[in-house]
Amino acid sequence: MNSLGYRGRFAPSPTGKLHFGSLVAAVASYLDARALGGEWLVRIENIDPPREIPGSADLILSTLEAFGFEWDGEVLYQSDRFEHYREVAGQLRREGMAYPCACSRKEIGAVAPLGHDGYIYPGTCRNGLPPGREGLALRLLTHDRPIGFEDRIQGPITQSVASESGDFVILRADGWFAYQLAVVVDDQDQGITQILRGCDLLHSTPRQIHLQRLLGFATPVYAHVPVVLDGSGKKLSKQDLAHPIDPDNPLPALGMALGFLNQEQPPPDLDKLEDWWAWAVRHWQIGRVPKGEALRFP
Ligand code: GLU
């Protein structure tokens, strides 16, 4: 660990090539880590093979490299970590903090309101499986005491996880581990102290803090940058022509990412990638990043 104890990370899912929204998150987390003398790790979140697009992990890494990102240590692949997730899920189950659930999405949807991430689980299997049903998924018990944290960009965030998200899945019925479990276990095992990522995960954070507390893990410091919307207010599509990510010509996209983050722009004659980064690190000000969960750009 570096002397200041800052260790950040960028954790893309290999579900396609790097798009402008992820580039913004990568640039912000990299600049913040380097500006504060910290380390910056890359983790490929390939825990969801049904959603993975073959080749995209390598493509994301080569794009990051072409854009001049320099990560510390080896890239961690979640596909190498299933044993760790299994161990933690087993521990939660043994200690009575997680329980098997037999409900299908359709059954839950018929009775439950929508929460931050899908339906708020009504607790059907909390006190035992209905007769004759098999519990394939594992859900984590939640409670209604508010869980809050101070986001470095968005300010104070509080959520009652039980009523706003519900008991959530840590092991899916199809046998794959859930993102919420994997991310908490990996951030702990990698010694991550600072998490800077997109606001699409802002409302997942209280669930992750709940899980950290149950497991006796430290809670990192969080910062969430706004999600990028296109000019018509929609989330960026895969065919995002307005924000091209060209590995052969990284400076325009990097400049746009700085623009979105409301940072000062380097002088136009600074055309070497290395000099560009050194300048951007020196001028990084997290206080200038706009507050808000989503923003149109341009
Ligand atoms: N893998 C997630 C994504 O690509 C990011 C997870 C995180 O930063 O916690 O959206």
mmCIF file of C-alpha atoms and ligand atoms in Angstrom:
data_model
loop_
_atom_site.group_PDB
_atom_site.id
_atom_site.type_symbol
_atom_site.label_atom_id
_atom_site.label_comp_id
_atom_site.label_asym_id
_atom_site.label_seq_id
_atom_site.Cartn_x
_atom_site.Cartn_y
_atom_site.Cartn_z
ATOM 1 C CA MET A 1 0.000 0.000 0.000
ATOM 2 C CA ASN A 2 1.225 3.515 -0.786
ATOM 3 C CA SER A 3 1.996 5.883 2.061
ATOM 4 C CA LEU A 4 -1.320 7.731 1.835
ATOM 5 C CA GLY A 5 -3.273 4.481 1.779
ATOM 6 C CA TYR A 6 -5.221 5.387 -1.372
ATOM 7 C CA ARG A 7 -6.051 2.435 -3.580
ATOM 8 C CA GLY A 8 -8.644 2.925 -6.300
ATOM 9 C CA ARG A 9 -9.855 0.728 -9.128
ATOM 10 C CA PHE A 10 -11.708 0.590 -12.428
ATOM 11 C CA ALA A 11 -13.905 -2.480 -12.783
ATOM 12 C CA PRO A 12 -15.453 -2.832 -16.242
ATOM 13 C CA SER A 13 -17.793 -5.663 -17.196
ATOM 14 C CA PRO A 14 -16.801 -7.249 -20.514
ATOM 15 C CA THR A 15 -20.220 -6.842 -22.104
ATOM 16 C CA GLY A 16 -19.043 -4.796 -25.086
ATOM 17 C CA LYS A 17 -16.329 -2.348 -26.019
ATOM 18 C CA LEU A 18 -15.386 0.599 -23.812
ATOM 19 C CA HIS A 19 -17.961 3.342 -24.341
ATOM 20 C CA PHE A 20 -17.833 7.013 -23.450
ATOM 21 C CA GLY A 21 -19.689 6.580 -20.113
ATOM 22 C CA SER A 22 -17.122 4.017 -18.924
ATOM 23 C CA LEU A 23 -14.275 6.151 -20.225
ATOM 24 C CA VAL A 24 -15.549 9.029 -18.075
ATOM 25 C CA ALA A 25 -15.576 6.780 -14.984
ATOM 26 C CA ALA A 26 -12.101 5.447 -15.822
ATOM 27 C CA VAL A 27 -10.662 8.946 -16.362
ATOM 28 C CA ALA A 28 -12.179 10.279 -13.132
ATOM 29 C CA SER A 29 -11.033 7.365 -10.969
ATOM 30 C CA TYR A 30 -7.552 7.410 -12.532
ATOM 31 C CA LEU A 31 -7.064 11.158 -12.137
ATOM 32 C CA ASP A 32 -8.313 11.129 -8.567
ATOM 33 C CA ALA A 33 -6.038 8.224 -7.600
ATOM 34 C CA ARG A 34 -2.953 9.708 -9.252
ATOM 35 C CA ALA A 35 -3.639 13.258 -8.030
ATOM 36 C CA LEU A 36 -3.732 11.928 -4.458
ATOM 37 C CA GLY A 37 -0.617 9.777 -4.906
ATOM 38 C CA GLY A 38 -2.662 6.581 -4.916
ATOM 39 C CA GLU A 39 -2.599 3.246 -6.681
ATOM 40 C CA TRP A 40 -5.078 2.379 -9.436
ATOM 41 C CA LEU A 41 -6.078 -1.201 -10.194
ATOM 42 C CA VAL A 42 -8.079 -2.740 -13.027
ATOM 43 C CA ARG A 43 -10.485 -5.613 -12.443
ATOM 44 C CA ILE A 44 -12.431 -7.361 -15.194
ATOM 45 C CA GLU A 45 -15.883 -8.167 -13.829
ATOM 46 C CA ASN A 46 -16.592 -11.280 -15.856
ATOM 47 C CA ILE A 47 -18.859 -13.064 -13.394
ATOM 48 C CA ASP A 48 -21.798 -13.155 -15.739
ATOM 49 C CA PRO A 49 -20.903 -15.442 -18.662
ATOM 50 C CA PRO A 50 -24.434 -15.274 -20.183
ATOM 51 C CA ARG A 51 -23.962 -11.504 -20.667
ATOM 52 C CA GLU A 52 -20.302 -11.534 -21.608
ATOM 53 C CA ILE A 53 -19.274 -10.692 -25.165
ATOM 54 C CA PRO A 54 -16.272 -12.827 -26.169
ATOM 55 C CA GLY A 55 -13.175 -10.749 -26.832
ATOM 56 C CA SER A 56 -14.452 -7.630 -25.091
ATOM 57 C CA ALA A 57 -12.229 -7.975 -21.983
ATOM 58 C CA ASP A 58 -9.111 -7.887 -24.200
ATOM 59 C CA LEU A 59 -10.575 -5.086 -26.269
ATOM 60 C CA ILE A 60 -11.293 -2.974 -23.161
ATOM 61 C CA LEU A 61 -7.766 -3.544 -21.825
ATOM 62 C CA SER A 62 -6.098 -2.696 -25.135
ATOM 63 C CA THR A 63 -8.236 0.444 -25.424
ATOM 64 C CA LEU A 64 -7.258 1.505 -21.883
ATOM 65 C CA GLU A 65 -3.633 0.948 -22.786
ATOM 66 C CA ALA A 66 -3.933 2.914 -26.040
ATOM 67 C CA PHE A 67 -5.517 5.737 -24.038
ATOM 68 C CA GLY A 68 -2.445 5.859 -21.784
ATOM 69 C CA PHE A 69 -3.891 4.419 -18.552
ATOM 70 C CA GLU A 70 -1.207 2.726 -16.469
ATOM 71 C CA TRP A 71 -2.584 0.334 -13.879
ATOM 72 C CA ASP A 72 -0.765 -1.066 -10.868
ATOM 73 C CA GLY A 73 -0.208 -4.802 -10.579
ATOM 74 C CA GLU A 74 -1.895 -7.538 -12.551
ATOM 75 C CA VAL A 75 -5.447 -7.288 -13.848
ATOM 76 C CA LEU A 76 -7.801 -9.310 -11.628
ATOM 77 C CA TYR A 77 -10.448 -11.456 -13.374
ATOM 78 C CA GLN A 78 -13.557 -12.303 -11.386
ATOM 79 C CA SER A 79 -13.765 -15.621 -13.229
ATOM 80 C CA ASP A 80 -10.700 -16.672 -11.191
ATOM 81 C CA ARG A 81 -12.457 -15.858 -7.921
ATOM 82 C CA PHE A 82 -15.512 -18.128 -7.811
ATOM 83 C CA GLU A 83 -14.081 -20.164 -4.925
ATOM 84 C CA HIS A 84 -13.813 -17.017 -2.781
ATOM 85 C CA TYR A 85 -17.401 -16.019 -3.567
ATOM 86 C CA ARG A 86 -18.590 -19.549 -2.784
ATOM 87 C CA GLU A 87 -16.831 -19.443 0.572
ATOM 88 C CA VAL A 88 -18.365 -16.108 1.572
ATOM 89 C CA ALA A 89 -21.851 -17.084 0.367
ATOM 90 C CA GLY A 90 -21.521 -20.328 2.378
ATOM 91 C CA GLN A 91 -20.450 -18.404 5.467
ATOM 92 C CA LEU A 92 -23.424 -16.023 5.181
ATOM 93 C CA ARG A 93 -25.740 -18.996 4.789
ATOM 94 C CA ARG A 94 -24.261 -20.870 7.771
ATOM 95 C CA GLU A 95 -24.487 -17.796 9.966
ATOM 96 C CA GLY A 96 -28.159 -17.322 9.108
ATOM 97 C CA MET A 97 -27.608 -14.074 7.224
ATOM 98 C CA ALA A 98 -28.646 -15.519 3.864
ATOM 99 C CA TYR A 99 -31.478 -17.870 2.968
ATOM 100 C CA PRO A 100 -32.553 -19.926 -0.045
ATOM 101 C CA CYS A 101 -35.321 -18.510 -2.219
ATOM 102 C CA ALA A 102 -37.529 -20.377 -4.679
ATOM 103 C CA CYS A 103 -39.434 -17.409 -6.140
ATOM 104 C CA SER A 104 -39.365 -16.721 -9.859
ATOM 105 C CA ARG A 105 -39.110 -13.156 -11.155
ATOM 106 C CA LYS A 106 -42.683 -13.500 -12.428
ATOM 107 C CA GLU A 107 -44.002 -14.537 -9.003
ATOM 108 C CA ILE A 108 -42.216 -11.630 -7.331
ATOM 109 C CA GLY A 109 -43.352 -9.160 -10.008
ATOM 110 C CA ALA A 110 -46.981 -10.128 -9.469
ATOM 111 C CA VAL A 111 -46.961 -8.829 -5.880
ATOM 112 C CA ALA A 112 -43.962 -6.533 -5.395
ATOM 113 C CA PRO A 113 -43.332 -2.876 -6.256
ATOM 114 C CA LEU A 114 -40.262 -1.828 -8.211
ATOM 115 C CA GLY A 115 -37.275 -0.654 -6.163
ATOM 116 C CA HIS A 116 -33.849 0.690 -7.069
ATOM 117 C CA ASP A 117 -32.884 -2.431 -8.974
ATOM 118 C CA GLY A 118 -35.826 -4.534 -10.014
ATOM 119 C CA TYR A 119 -38.578 -5.637 -7.653
ATOM 120 C CA ILE A 120 -38.431 -5.148 -3.882
ATOM 121 C CA TYR A 121 -38.463 -8.714 -2.619
ATOM 122 C CA PRO A 122 -41.561 -9.231 -0.437
ATOM 123 C CA GLY A 123 -39.829 -11.741 1.856
ATOM 124 C CA THR A 124 -41.830 -14.796 0.740
ATOM 125 C CA CYS A 125 -39.053 -17.322 1.544
ATOM 126 C CA ARG A 126 -37.575 -15.456 4.514
ATOM 127 C CA ASN A 127 -38.998 -17.837 7.085
ATOM 128 C CA GLY A 128 -38.601 -20.999 5.049
ATOM 129 C CA LEU A 129 -39.343 -22.325 1.574
ATOM 130 C CA PRO A 130 -42.974 -22.959 0.604
ATOM 131 C CA PRO A 131 -43.714 -26.713 0.697
ATOM 132 C CA GLY A 132 -42.487 -28.636 -2.317
ATOM 133 C CA ARG A 133 -40.347 -25.779 -3.648
ATOM 134 C CA GLU A 134 -36.609 -25.822 -4.172
ATOM 135 C CA GLY A 135 -34.485 -22.802 -3.252
ATOM 136 C CA LEU A 136 -31.876 -22.245 -5.934
ATOM 137 C CA ALA A 137 -31.040 -18.595 -5.293
ATOM 138 C CA LEU A 138 -29.586 -17.216 -2.052
ATOM 139 C CA ARG A 139 -30.844 -13.910 -0.680
ATOM 140 C CA LEU A 140 -29.246 -11.712 1.939
ATOM 141 C CA LEU A 141 -31.319 -10.621 4.933
ATOM 142 C CA THR A 142 -31.663 -6.849 5.103
ATOM 143 C CA HIS A 143 -32.947 -4.519 7.814
ATOM 144 C CA ASP A 144 -34.780 -1.234 7.853
ATOM 145 C CA ARG A 145 -32.238 0.864 9.734
ATOM 146 C CA PRO A 146 -31.029 3.568 7.357
ATOM 147 C CA ILE A 147 -27.606 3.010 5.826
ATOM 148 C CA GLY A 148 -25.887 6.231 4.889
ATOM 149 C CA PHE A 149 -22.610 7.402 3.448
ATOM 150 C CA GLU A 150 -21.070 10.670 2.347
ATOM 151 C CA ASP A 151 -20.455 10.577 -1.385
ATOM 152 C CA ARG A 152 -17.547 12.842 -2.371
ATOM 153 C CA ILE A 153 -19.520 14.136 -5.365
ATOM 154 C CA GLN A 154 -23.203 13.514 -4.639
ATOM 155 C CA GLY A 155 -23.151 14.386 -0.922
ATOM 156 C CA PRO A 156 -25.023 12.449 1.771
ATOM 157 C CA ILE A 157 -26.948 9.375 0.575
ATOM 158 C CA THR A 158 -29.196 7.294 2.818
ATOM 159 C CA GLN A 159 -31.241 4.219 2.121
ATOM 160 C CA SER A 160 -33.343 1.782 4.117
ATOM 161 C CA VAL A 161 -32.202 -1.276 2.263
ATOM 162 C CA ALA A 162 -35.078 -3.560 3.367
ATOM 163 C CA SER A 163 -37.807 -1.213 2.174
ATOM 164 C CA GLU A 164 -36.059 0.312 -0.851
ATOM 165 C CA SER A 165 -34.238 -2.711 -2.299
ATOM 166 C CA GLY A 166 -35.401 -5.690 -0.226
ATOM 167 C CA ASP A 167 -33.506 -8.873 0.635
ATOM 168 C CA PHE A 168 -31.256 -9.142 -2.403
ATOM 169 C CA VAL A 169 -29.748 -12.027 -4.332
ATOM 170 C CA ILE A 170 -26.125 -12.979 -3.691
ATOM 171 C CA LEU A 171 -26.214 -16.288 -5.574
ATOM 172 C CA ARG A 172 -28.464 -16.441 -8.614
ATOM 173 C CA ALA A 173 -30.867 -19.288 -9.405
ATOM 174 C CA ASP A 174 -28.817 -20.020 -12.556
ATOM 175 C CA GLY A 175 -25.792 -20.734 -10.334
ATOM 176 C CA TRP A 176 -23.773 -17.574 -11.018
ATOM 177 C CA PHE A 177 -22.768 -15.209 -8.220
ATOM 178 C CA ALA A 178 -24.399 -11.801 -8.034
ATOM 179 C CA TYR A 179 -22.476 -8.610 -8.716
ATOM 180 C CA GLN A 180 -23.240 -7.234 -5.220
ATOM 181 C CA LEU A 181 -21.436 -10.136 -3.550
ATOM 182 C CA ALA A 182 -18.478 -10.280 -5.938
ATOM 183 C CA VAL A 183 -17.793 -6.552 -5.816
ATOM 184 C CA VAL A 184 -17.743 -6.448 -2.008
ATOM 185 C CA VAL A 185 -15.490 -9.490 -1.679
ATOM 186 C CA ASP A 186 -13.070 -8.247 -4.347
ATOM 187 C CA ASP A 187 -12.877 -4.665 -3.073
ATOM 188 C CA GLN A 188 -12.011 -6.079 0.358
ATOM 189 C CA ASP A 189 -9.473 -8.637 -0.889
ATOM 190 C CA GLN A 190 -7.799 -6.059 -3.144
ATOM 191 C CA GLY A 191 -7.571 -3.539 -0.300
ATOM 192 C CA ILE A 192 -9.578 -0.898 -2.194
ATOM 193 C CA THR A 193 -9.981 2.259 -0.100
ATOM 194 C CA GLN A 194 -11.604 4.577 -2.671
ATOM 195 C CA ILE A 195 -14.322 3.767 -5.178
ATOM 196 C CA LEU A 196 -15.055 6.262 -7.905
ATOM 197 C CA ARG A 197 -17.575 4.991 -10.473
ATOM 198 C CA GLY A 198 -20.768 5.891 -12.339
ATOM 199 C CA CYS A 199 -24.038 6.921 -10.686
ATOM 200 C CA ASP A 200 -25.781 3.854 -12.118
ATOM 201 C CA LEU A 201 -24.339 2.181 -8.997
ATOM 202 C CA LEU A 202 -25.153 4.955 -6.508
ATOM 203 C CA HIS A 203 -28.210 3.130 -5.147
ATOM 204 C CA SER A 204 -26.337 -0.190 -4.988
ATOM 205 C CA THR A 205 -23.865 1.289 -2.536
ATOM 206 C CA PRO A 206 -26.034 0.961 0.620
ATOM 207 C CA ARG A 207 -26.516 -2.743 -0.209
ATOM 208 C CA GLN A 208 -22.760 -3.113 -0.560
ATOM 209 C CA ILE A 209 -22.181 -1.308 2.743
ATOM 210 C CA HIS A 210 -24.748 -3.584 4.417
ATOM 211 C CA LEU A 211 -22.862 -6.613 3.125
ATOM 212 C CA GLN A 212 -19.490 -5.148 4.204
ATOM 213 C CA ARG A 213 -20.823 -4.644 7.731
ATOM 214 C CA LEU A 214 -22.208 -8.181 7.964
ATOM 215 C CA LEU A 215 -18.822 -9.531 6.893
ATOM 216 C CA GLY A 216 -16.798 -7.206 9.125
ATOM 217 C CA PHE A 217 -15.141 -5.501 6.124
ATOM 218 C CA ALA A 218 -14.051 -1.863 6.030
ATOM 219 C CA THR A 219 -16.206 0.492 3.937
ATOM 220 C CA PRO A 220 -14.274 2.375 1.240
ATOM 221 C CA VAL A 221 -14.834 6.055 0.503
ATOM 222 C CA TYR A 222 -17.266 6.488 -2.407
ATOM 223 C CA ALA A 223 -17.667 9.001 -5.223
ATOM 224 C CA HIS A 224 -20.135 8.642 -8.092
ATOM 225 C CA VAL A 225 -19.885 10.610 -11.345
ATOM 226 C CA PRO A 226 -23.087 11.371 -13.288
ATOM 227 C CA VAL A 227 -24.213 8.928 -15.968
ATOM 228 C CA VAL A 228 -23.746 10.363 -19.485
ATOM 229 C CA LEU A 229 -26.946 10.965 -21.473
ATOM 230 C CA ASP A 230 -27.030 11.803 -25.158
ATOM 231 C CA GLY A 231 -28.387 15.087 -26.507
ATOM 232 C CA SER A 232 -31.951 13.769 -26.391
ATOM 233 C CA GLY A 233 -31.679 12.690 -22.755
ATOM 234 C CA LYS A 234 -31.268 8.944 -23.377
ATOM 235 C CA LYS A 235 -28.556 6.649 -21.984
ATOM 236 C CA LEU A 236 -25.748 6.239 -24.499
ATOM 237 C CA SER A 237 -26.412 3.454 -26.975
ATOM 238 C CA LYS A 238 -23.819 0.990 -28.249
ATOM 239 C CA GLN A 239 -23.793 2.972 -31.535
ATOM 240 C CA ASP A 240 -22.738 6.194 -29.834
ATOM 241 C CA LEU A 241 -21.543 8.271 -32.776
ATOM 242 C CA ALA A 242 -21.416 11.534 -30.818
ATOM 243 C CA HIS A 243 -18.626 10.312 -28.501
ATOM 244 C CA PRO A 244 -16.324 8.086 -30.565
ATOM 245 C CA ILE A 245 -13.685 6.073 -28.710
ATOM 246 C CA ASP A 246 -10.852 5.682 -31.188
ATOM 247 C CA PRO A 247 -7.776 3.869 -29.794
ATOM 248 C CA ASP A 248 -5.708 5.369 -32.644
ATOM 249 C CA ASN A 249 -6.689 8.887 -31.668
ATOM 250 C CA PRO A 250 -7.359 9.071 -27.912
ATOM 251 C CA LEU A 251 -6.980 12.805 -27.241
ATOM 252 C CA PRO A 252 -10.378 13.965 -28.584
ATOM 253 C CA ALA A 253 -12.294 11.459 -26.420
ATOM 254 C CA LEU A 254 -10.109 12.212 -23.387
ATOM 255 C CA GLY A 255 -10.774 15.925 -23.879
ATOM 256 C CA MET A 256 -14.515 15.234 -24.055
ATOM 257 C CA ALA A 257 -14.318 13.164 -20.850
ATOM 258 C CA LEU A 258 -12.591 16.075 -19.087
ATOM 259 C CA GLY A 259 -15.268 18.374 -20.490
ATOM 260 C CA PHE A 260 -18.047 16.178 -19.096
ATOM 261 C CA LEU A 261 -16.283 16.166 -15.717
ATOM 262 C CA ASN A 262 -16.142 19.984 -15.876
ATOM 263 C CA GLN A 263 -12.350 20.037 -15.550
ATOM 264 C CA GLU A 264 -9.994 22.597 -17.042
ATOM 265 C CA GLN A 265 -8.810 21.625 -20.550
ATOM 266 C CA PRO A 266 -5.080 21.241 -21.239
ATOM 267 C CA PRO A 267 -3.633 23.769 -23.706
ATOM 268 C CA PRO A 268 -4.265 22.644 -27.315
ATOM 269 C CA ASP A 269 -0.562 22.323 -28.152
ATOM 270 C CA LEU A 270 -0.209 19.547 -25.545
ATOM 271 C CA ASP A 271 -0.449 16.721 -28.025
ATOM 272 C CA LYS A 272 1.595 13.957 -26.377
ATOM 273 C CA LEU A 273 -0.505 11.492 -24.377
ATOM 274 C CA GLU A 274 2.002 11.331 -21.530
ATOM 275 C CA ASP A 275 2.110 15.125 -21.173
ATOM 276 C CA TRP A 276 -1.664 15.290 -21.421
ATOM 277 C CA TRP A 277 -2.070 12.923 -18.464
ATOM 278 C CA ALA A 278 0.576 14.661 -16.377
ATOM 279 C CA TRP A 279 -1.241 17.973 -16.936
ATOM 280 C CA ALA A 280 -4.682 16.486 -16.229
ATOM 281 C CA VAL A 281 -3.444 14.872 -12.979
ATOM 282 C CA ARG A 282 -1.966 18.180 -11.801
ATOM 283 C CA HIS A 283 -5.203 20.047 -12.534
ATOM 284 C CA TRP A 284 -7.744 17.471 -11.291
ATOM 285 C CA GLN A 285 -10.369 18.949 -8.985
ATOM 286 C CA ILE A 286 -13.064 16.561 -7.826
ATOM 287 C CA GLY A 287 -15.001 19.551 -6.462
ATOM 288 C CA ARG A 288 -15.656 20.684 -10.064
ATOM 289 C CA VAL A 289 -17.395 17.437 -11.102
ATOM 290 C CA PRO A 290 -21.093 18.243 -11.546
ATOM 291 C CA LYS A 291 -23.504 16.854 -8.990
ATOM 292 C CA GLY A 292 -26.470 14.903 -10.321
ATOM 293 C CA GLU A 293 -27.202 11.314 -11.213
ATOM 294 C CA ALA A 294 -27.305 11.848 -14.982
ATOM 295 C CA LEU A 295 -26.326 14.659 -17.346
ATOM 296 C CA ARG A 296 -26.757 15.348 -21.027
ATOM 297 C CA PHE A 297 -23.559 15.678 -23.008
ATOM 298 C CA PRO A 298 -22.994 17.622 -25.143
HETATM 299 N N1 GLU B 1 -18.672 -3.806 -13.434
HETATM 300 C C1 GLU B 1 -19.485 -2.655 -13.218
HETATM 301 C C2 GLU B 1 -19.826 -2.001 -14.535
HETATM 302 O O1 GLU B 1 -19.121 -2.192 -15.507
HETATM 303 C C3 GLU B 1 -18.824 -1.638 -12.323
HETATM 304 C C4 GLU B 1 -18.735 -2.110 -10.940
HETATM 305 C C5 GLU B 1 -18.178 -1.128 -9.927
HETATM 306 O O2 GLU B 1 -17.484 -0.169 -10.318
HETATM 307 O O3 GLU B 1 -18.423 -1.333 -8.760
HETATM 308 O O4 GLU B 1 -20.804 -1.288 -14.598
#
